[in-house]
């Protein structure tokens, strides 16, 4: 099959969506499919294809995750897609490139798969002051309904995606397909004891200490402030436990200041930005992955930790409760006291017990690689390609797609 994947963000940028798409592309190509990535690129002034990626001219929005935003309407883009002649269009983002994918699918009479990655209600604070959040939320729901409405199939990595689509007023069923992880890249064998020791020495962490880590972009939605407060409440210097916060983001200065106010700077360390290829040794120098974020659907950073053998401690989230199974790949906790107890439980395991748990953790993600994801998605592609013939309705251009749903083009 010929598959066009539409995404606002792609390599060399790194985030969960990019990692998902990169792994999906590799898996589909290994199965013999031809994949074209269509993405926004603020570094180009004209459309061009290189290495099966269609780069679309865009503007960079530094305030909003550094997102590149392209025009949703482009004759050049449509020309390239006509030449590519896709069997399936797969939309992974909901902004200009995502809109473009939905409109081009209508023009070319091609079925659409839409993957929802993000719970956007948790990100409204990026664009709206607090008094305008309710109105912005209402308008955003109206807008985001477009995507499940015009997709043949909707997928998402968590049950939370179904909750969100229902919340925005869509009755479309969400097929839950868990996120993938680069198993080989994060296997414990990919780093050396010397690399791990060097990281500990760099940050002044004793070699015999137990280290918990959180990896991710330091935005408000990740609730790292809650993690720091839990840590301050439960963990003492004499516990010989450290917390490594790996990543950067707009909240980093505030979080560092909060750590000072909580008097935990002797056991909490901020590494700053770590490039993705350099991340595995940081994972492997740690012993536990911990998160209190309730905005994630199926955190790829968490899965990378699991691939590295780190048992996960996750704040209980009913719709994500099946992702961490007590005693198999980690433990759920409901408050600071329970988090502290679980941290100390893992710290106090003897070597045989800990090795057994780490083996179980790695085993729990062994089916989360490129091949598994591609096979899941391939099944969906074949189903809609065979059972949902391209619609012979009149061409619906982007302006029509918007106006049908109450949006006025000026």
Coordinates of C-alpha atoms in Angstrom, one line a residue:
X1 CA 0.0 0.0 0.0
X2 CA 0.9 3.6 -0.4
X3 CA 0.4 5.6 2.8
X4 CA 0.7 9.3 3.4
X5 CA 1.2 10.3 7.0
X6 CA 0.4 13.9 7.9
X7 CA 2.0 15.4 11.0
X8 CA 2.9 18.9 12.1
X9 CA 6.1 17.7 13.7
X10 CA 8.8 15.2 12.6
X11 CA 12.5 14.6 12.8
X12 CA 14.9 16.1 13.7
X13 CA 12.4 17.3 16.4
X14 CA 11.9 14.7 19.1
X15 CA 8.7 14.2 21.1
X16 CA 6.3 11.4 21.7
X17 CA 4.3 11.9 18.4
X18 CA 7.5 12.0 16.3
X19 CA 8.8 8.8 18.0
X20 CA 5.5 7.1 17.3
X21 CA 5.5 8.1 13.7
X22 CA 9.2 7.2 13.1
X23 CA 8.6 3.7 14.5
X24 CA 5.4 3.3 12.6
X25 CA 7.1 4.4 9.3
X26 CA 10.0 1.9 9.9
X27 CA 7.6 -0.9 10.7
X28 CA 5.3 -0.3 7.6
X29 CA 8.3 -0.1 5.3
X30 CA 9.6 -3.4 6.7
X31 CA 6.3 -4.9 5.8
X32 CA 6.7 -3.7 2.2
X33 CA 4.6 -0.6 2.2
X34 CA 5.6 2.8 0.7
X35 CA 5.3 5.7 3.2
X36 CA 5.4 9.5 2.6
X37 CA 5.6 11.7 5.6
X38 CA 4.0 15.1 5.1
X39 CA 5.2 17.7 7.6
X40 CA 5.6 21.4 8.4
X41 CA 9.1 22.8 8.1
X42 CA 9.8 26.4 9.0
X43 CA 13.3 26.1 7.5
X44 CA 12.1 25.9 3.9
X45 CA 10.3 28.4 1.6
X46 CA 9.0 25.8 -0.9
X47 CA 7.6 22.3 -0.9
X48 CA 10.1 19.5 -1.6
X49 CA 10.5 15.8 -1.0
X50 CA 13.7 14.3 0.4
X51 CA 14.0 10.8 1.9
X52 CA 10.3 10.2 1.5
X53 CA 9.4 13.3 3.5
X54 CA 7.4 16.1 2.0
X55 CA 8.6 19.3 3.6
X56 CA 6.0 22.1 3.6
X57 CA 6.8 25.8 4.2
X58 CA 5.8 27.0 7.7
X59 CA 6.2 29.6 10.4
X60 CA 7.6 28.7 13.8
X61 CA 5.4 29.3 16.9
X62 CA 8.0 29.5 19.7
X63 CA 5.4 29.9 22.4
X64 CA 3.4 26.8 21.5
X65 CA 5.9 23.9 21.9
X66 CA 8.0 25.5 19.1
X67 CA 5.4 24.2 16.7
X68 CA 5.9 24.8 13.0
X69 CA 2.6 25.9 11.4
X70 CA 2.1 25.6 7.7
X71 CA -0.8 26.9 5.6
X72 CA -3.6 24.3 5.5
X73 CA -4.2 25.0 1.8
X74 CA -1.5 24.5 -0.8
X75 CA -1.7 23.6 -4.5
X76 CA 1.9 22.4 -4.4
X77 CA 1.1 20.0 -1.6
X78 CA -1.9 18.7 -3.4
X79 CA 0.1 18.3 -6.6
X80 CA 2.7 16.2 -4.7
X81 CA 0.0 14.0 -3.1
X82 CA -1.7 13.5 -6.5
X83 CA 1.6 12.2 -7.8
X84 CA 2.2 10.0 -4.8
X85 CA -1.3 8.6 -5.2
X86 CA -1.9 7.3 -1.7
X87 CA -4.2 4.4 -0.8
X88 CA -4.6 5.7 2.8
X89 CA -4.1 9.1 4.4
X90 CA -3.1 8.8 8.1
X91 CA -3.5 12.1 10.1
X92 CA -1.6 12.4 13.4
X93 CA -2.1 16.1 14.3
X94 CA -5.0 18.4 14.3
X95 CA -3.6 21.7 13.1
X96 CA -2.7 23.0 9.7
X97 CA -1.1 19.9 8.3
X98 CA -3.8 17.7 9.9
X99 CA -6.5 19.9 8.3
X100 CA -4.7 19.6 5.0
X101 CA -4.6 15.8 5.2
X102 CA -8.3 15.7 5.8
X103 CA -9.1 18.0 2.9
X104 CA -6.7 16.3 0.5
X105 CA -8.2 12.9 1.4
X106 CA -11.6 14.3 0.4
X107 CA -10.3 15.7 -2.8
X108 CA -8.5 12.4 -3.8
X109 CA -11.3 10.2 -2.5
X110 CA -8.9 8.4 -0.1
X111 CA -9.9 6.8 3.2
X112 CA -8.6 8.4 6.4
X113 CA -7.2 7.0 9.6
X114 CA -6.9 9.6 12.4
X115 CA -4.7 9.0 15.5
X116 CA -5.4 11.1 18.6
X117 CA -2.3 11.5 20.6
X118 CA -3.0 14.5 22.9
X119 CA -5.6 15.4 25.5
X120 CA -5.9 19.0 24.4
X121 CA -7.9 20.2 27.4
X122 CA -4.6 19.9 29.4
X123 CA -2.8 22.3 27.1
X124 CA -5.3 25.1 26.7
X125 CA -3.3 27.2 29.2
X126 CA -0.6 27.6 26.5
X127 CA -2.9 29.8 24.4
X128 CA -5.6 31.2 26.7
X129 CA -5.4 33.3 29.9
X130 CA -7.3 31.7 32.8
X131 CA -10.5 33.7 32.5
X132 CA -10.9 32.6 28.9
X133 CA -10.2 28.9 29.5
X134 CA -13.9 27.8 29.6
X135 CA -14.7 29.6 26.3
X136 CA -11.5 28.4 24.6
X137 CA -12.2 24.9 25.8
X138 CA -15.7 25.0 24.3
X139 CA -14.4 26.4 20.9
X140 CA -11.6 23.8 20.9
X141 CA -14.1 20.9 21.3
X142 CA -16.1 22.2 18.4
X143 CA -12.9 22.3 16.2
X144 CA -11.4 19.0 17.3
X145 CA -14.7 17.2 16.5
X146 CA -13.9 17.7 12.8
X147 CA -11.2 15.0 12.9
X148 CA -13.1 12.0 14.2
X149 CA -16.2 13.1 12.2
X150 CA -14.4 12.9 8.9
X151 CA -12.1 9.9 9.6
X152 CA -13.0 6.4 8.6
X153 CA -11.2 5.0 11.7
X154 CA -10.0 6.7 14.9
X155 CA -7.1 5.2 16.9
X156 CA -5.4 6.3 20.1
X157 CA -2.8 4.8 22.5
X158 CA -5.1 4.8 25.6
X159 CA -8.7 4.5 26.8
X160 CA -8.3 8.2 27.7
X161 CA -8.6 9.0 24.0
X162 CA -12.1 7.5 24.0
X163 CA -13.0 9.7 27.0
X164 CA -11.7 12.8 25.2
X165 CA -13.6 12.1 22.0
X166 CA -16.8 11.6 23.9
X167 CA -16.1 14.8 25.9
X168 CA -15.8 16.9 22.7
X169 CA -19.1 15.5 21.4
X170 CA -18.0 12.7 19.1
X171 CA -19.6 9.3 19.1
X172 CA -16.8 7.7 17.0
X173 CA -15.3 4.6 18.6
X174 CA -11.5 4.8 19.3
X175 CA -9.4 1.7 18.5
X176 CA -6.8 1.5 21.3
X177 CA -3.4 0.7 19.9
X178 CA -0.6 1.2 22.6
X179 CA 2.4 3.4 21.7
X180 CA 5.6 1.8 20.4
X181 CA 9.1 2.0 21.8
X182 CA 12.5 1.6 20.3
X183 CA 13.3 -1.7 22.1
X184 CA 16.9 -2.1 20.7
X185 CA 17.9 1.5 21.4
X186 CA 16.9 1.3 25.1
X187 CA 17.9 -2.2 25.9
X188 CA 20.3 -2.2 28.9
X189 CA 23.0 -3.7 26.8
X190 CA 23.3 -0.4 24.8
X191 CA 25.2 1.4 27.5
X192 CA 28.3 0.5 29.5
X193 CA 28.9 0.5 33.2
X194 CA 31.5 3.2 32.6
X195 CA 28.9 5.5 30.9
X196 CA 26.5 5.0 33.8
X197 CA 29.1 5.7 36.4
X198 CA 30.2 8.8 34.6
X199 CA 26.7 10.2 34.7
X200 CA 26.4 9.6 38.4
X201 CA 29.8 11.3 39.0
X202 CA 28.8 14.2 36.8
X203 CA 25.8 14.9 39.0
X204 CA 27.3 13.9 42.3
X205 CA 25.2 10.8 42.8
X206 CA 26.7 8.1 45.0
X207 CA 27.3 4.8 43.1
X208 CA 25.4 2.9 45.8
X209 CA 22.4 5.2 45.8
X210 CA 19.0 4.2 44.4
X211 CA 17.9 6.7 41.6
X212 CA 14.4 7.4 40.4
X213 CA 13.9 9.4 37.3
X214 CA 11.3 11.3 35.3
X215 CA 12.0 12.0 31.6
X216 CA 10.0 14.5 29.6
X217 CA 9.3 18.0 28.5
X218 CA 9.0 20.2 31.6
X219 CA 5.6 21.7 30.9
X220 CA 2.8 22.4 33.4
X221 CA 0.8 19.4 32.1
X222 CA 3.5 16.9 33.3
X223 CA 2.8 17.9 37.0
X224 CA 6.5 17.6 38.0
X225 CA 5.7 20.2 40.7
X226 CA 3.4 17.6 42.3
X227 CA 6.2 15.0 42.0
X228 CA 8.6 17.4 43.8
X229 CA 6.1 18.0 46.6
X230 CA 5.6 14.2 47.0
X231 CA 9.3 13.7 47.1
X232 CA 9.8 16.5 49.7
X233 CA 7.1 15.0 51.9
X234 CA 8.4 11.4 51.9
X235 CA 12.1 11.2 51.0
X236 CA 14.9 12.1 53.4
X237 CA 18.7 12.4 52.7
X238 CA 19.3 9.3 54.8
X239 CA 17.1 7.2 52.5
X240 CA 20.1 7.4 50.0
X241 CA 17.6 8.0 47.1
X242 CA 17.9 10.6 44.4
X243 CA 15.5 11.9 41.8
X244 CA 16.8 12.7 38.4
X245 CA 14.6 15.0 36.3
X246 CA 15.7 14.6 32.7
X247 CA 14.5 17.2 30.2
X248 CA 13.9 20.9 29.6
X249 CA 10.9 23.1 29.1
X250 CA 9.1 26.3 30.1
X251 CA 8.5 25.2 33.7
X252 CA 12.1 24.3 34.4
X253 CA 13.1 27.6 36.2
X254 CA 9.9 27.4 38.4
X255 CA 10.6 23.8 39.2
X256 CA 14.2 24.5 40.2
X257 CA 13.0 27.3 42.4
X258 CA 10.3 25.0 43.9
X259 CA 13.0 22.4 44.7
X260 CA 15.0 25.1 46.6
X261 CA 11.9 26.2 48.6
X262 CA 11.2 22.5 49.5
X263 CA 14.8 22.0 50.6
X264 CA 15.3 19.0 48.3
X265 CA 18.1 20.2 46.1
X266 CA 20.5 17.8 47.8
X267 CA 18.5 14.8 46.4
X268 CA 16.8 16.2 43.3
X269 CA 18.8 16.9 40.2
X270 CA 17.8 18.6 36.9
X271 CA 19.9 17.4 34.0
X272 CA 18.6 19.9 31.5
X273 CA 18.0 18.9 27.9
X274 CA 19.4 15.5 26.8
X275 CA 19.3 14.6 23.1
X276 CA 17.4 11.5 22.4
X277 CA 20.3 9.4 21.1
X278 CA 22.2 10.2 24.3
X279 CA 19.3 9.2 26.5
X280 CA 19.7 5.5 27.1
X281 CA 22.7 5.7 29.5
X282 CA 20.7 8.2 31.6
X283 CA 17.9 5.7 31.8
X284 CA 20.2 2.8 32.6
X285 CA 22.0 4.7 35.4
X286 CA 18.6 4.9 37.2
X287 CA 16.7 2.2 39.0
X288 CA 13.1 3.4 38.9
X289 CA 10.9 5.5 36.6
X290 CA 8.3 7.7 38.4
X291 CA 5.6 9.9 37.1
X292 CA 2.5 11.7 38.5
X293 CA 1.4 13.1 35.1
X294 CA -2.3 12.6 34.3
X295 CA -2.1 14.2 30.9
X296 CA -0.3 11.4 29.2
X297 CA -2.1 8.8 27.2
X298 CA 0.6 6.1 27.0
X299 CA 3.9 7.9 27.7
X300 CA 6.7 6.9 25.3
X301 CA 9.3 8.1 27.8
X302 CA 7.8 5.7 30.4
X303 CA 7.9 2.9 27.8
X304 CA 11.6 3.7 27.1
X305 CA 12.2 3.4 30.8
X306 CA 10.6 0.0 30.8
X307 CA 12.6 -1.1 27.8
X308 CA 15.7 -0.2 29.9
X309 CA 14.4 -2.4 32.7
X310 CA 13.1 0.3 35.1
X311 CA 10.0 -0.6 37.1
X312 CA 7.5 2.2 36.9
X313 CA 5.8 4.0 39.7
X314 CA 2.8 5.8 38.3
X315 CA 0.1 7.9 40.0
X316 CA -3.1 6.1 39.8
X317 CA -5.2 7.0 36.7
X318 CA -8.3 4.9 36.2
X319 CA -8.2 5.1 32.4
X320 CA -4.4 4.2 32.3
X321 CA -4.6 1.7 35.1
X322 CA -3.9 -1.3 32.8
X323 CA -0.5 0.2 31.7
X324 CA 1.3 -0.5 35.0
X325 CA 0.6 -3.9 36.7
X326 CA 1.6 -4.2 40.3
X327 CA 4.6 -6.5 40.7
X328 CA 4.9 -7.1 36.9
X329 CA 6.3 -3.9 35.5
X330 CA 5.9 -1.5 38.5
X331 CA 3.3 -0.2 40.9
X332 CA 0.5 2.3 41.0
X333 CA 0.4 4.8 43.9
X334 CA -2.3 7.2 45.1
X335 CA -0.5 9.7 47.3
X336 CA 2.9 10.7 48.5
X337 CA 3.0 8.2 51.4
X338 CA 2.3 5.3 49.0
X339 CA 4.9 6.6 46.5
X340 CA 7.5 6.7 49.2
X341 CA 6.6 3.2 50.4
X342 CA 6.9 1.8 46.9
X343 CA 10.2 3.6 46.3
X344 CA 11.7 2.1 49.5
X345 CA 10.2 -1.3 48.7
X346 CA 12.1 -1.4 45.4
X347 CA 15.2 0.0 47.0
X348 CA 15.2 -2.7 49.6
X349 CA 14.8 -5.6 47.2
X350 CA 17.7 -8.1 47.2
X351 CA 19.6 -8.5 43.9
X352 CA 17.8 -11.7 42.8
X353 CA 14.3 -10.1 43.5
X354 CA 15.2 -6.9 41.7
X355 CA 16.7 -8.7 38.7
X356 CA 13.6 -10.8 38.5
X357 CA 11.4 -7.6 38.5
X358 CA 13.6 -5.9 35.9
X359 CA 13.4 -8.9 33.6
X360 CA 9.6 -8.9 34.0
X361 CA 9.5 -5.2 33.2
X362 CA 11.5 -5.7 29.9
X363 CA 9.3 -8.6 29.1
X364 CA 6.1 -6.5 29.5
X365 CA 7.1 -4.2 26.6
X366 CA 8.7 -6.9 24.3
X367 CA 5.6 -6.6 22.0
X368 CA 5.8 -2.8 21.8
X369 CA 8.2 -2.5 18.9
X370 CA 7.9 -1.3 15.3
X371 CA 6.7 -4.7 13.9
X372 CA 3.8 -5.0 16.4
X373 CA 2.6 -1.4 15.8
X374 CA 2.8 -1.7 12.0
X375 CA 0.9 -5.0 12.0
X376 CA -1.9 -3.4 14.1
X377 CA -2.1 -0.4 11.8
X378 CA -1.8 -2.5 8.7
X379 CA -4.8 -4.5 9.7
X380 CA -6.8 -1.3 10.1
X381 CA -5.6 0.0 6.7
X382 CA -6.7 -3.2 4.9
X383 CA -10.1 -3.2 6.6
X384 CA -11.0 0.3 5.6
X385 CA -9.4 0.1 2.2
X386 CA -11.4 -3.1 1.3
X387 CA -14.7 -2.3 3.1
X388 CA -15.0 1.5 2.9
X389 CA -14.7 2.4 -0.8
X390 CA -13.6 6.0 -1.6
X391 CA -16.6 8.2 -1.4
X392 CA -17.9 9.5 -4.7
X393 CA -19.3 12.7 -3.1
X394 CA -18.5 16.1 -4.6
X395 CA -15.1 17.4 -3.9
X396 CA -15.0 19.0 -0.4
X397 CA -12.3 21.6 -0.2
X398 CA -11.0 22.8 3.1
X399 CA -13.2 25.9 3.1
X400 CA -16.2 23.6 2.7
X401 CA -15.0 21.3 5.4
X402 CA -14.9 24.2 7.9
X403 CA -18.0 26.0 6.8
X404 CA -20.1 22.8 7.1
X405 CA -19.2 22.9 10.8
X406 CA -20.0 26.5 11.5
X407 CA -16.6 28.0 10.8
X408 CA -16.5 31.0 8.5
X409 CA -13.6 31.5 6.1
X410 CA -12.6 35.1 5.6

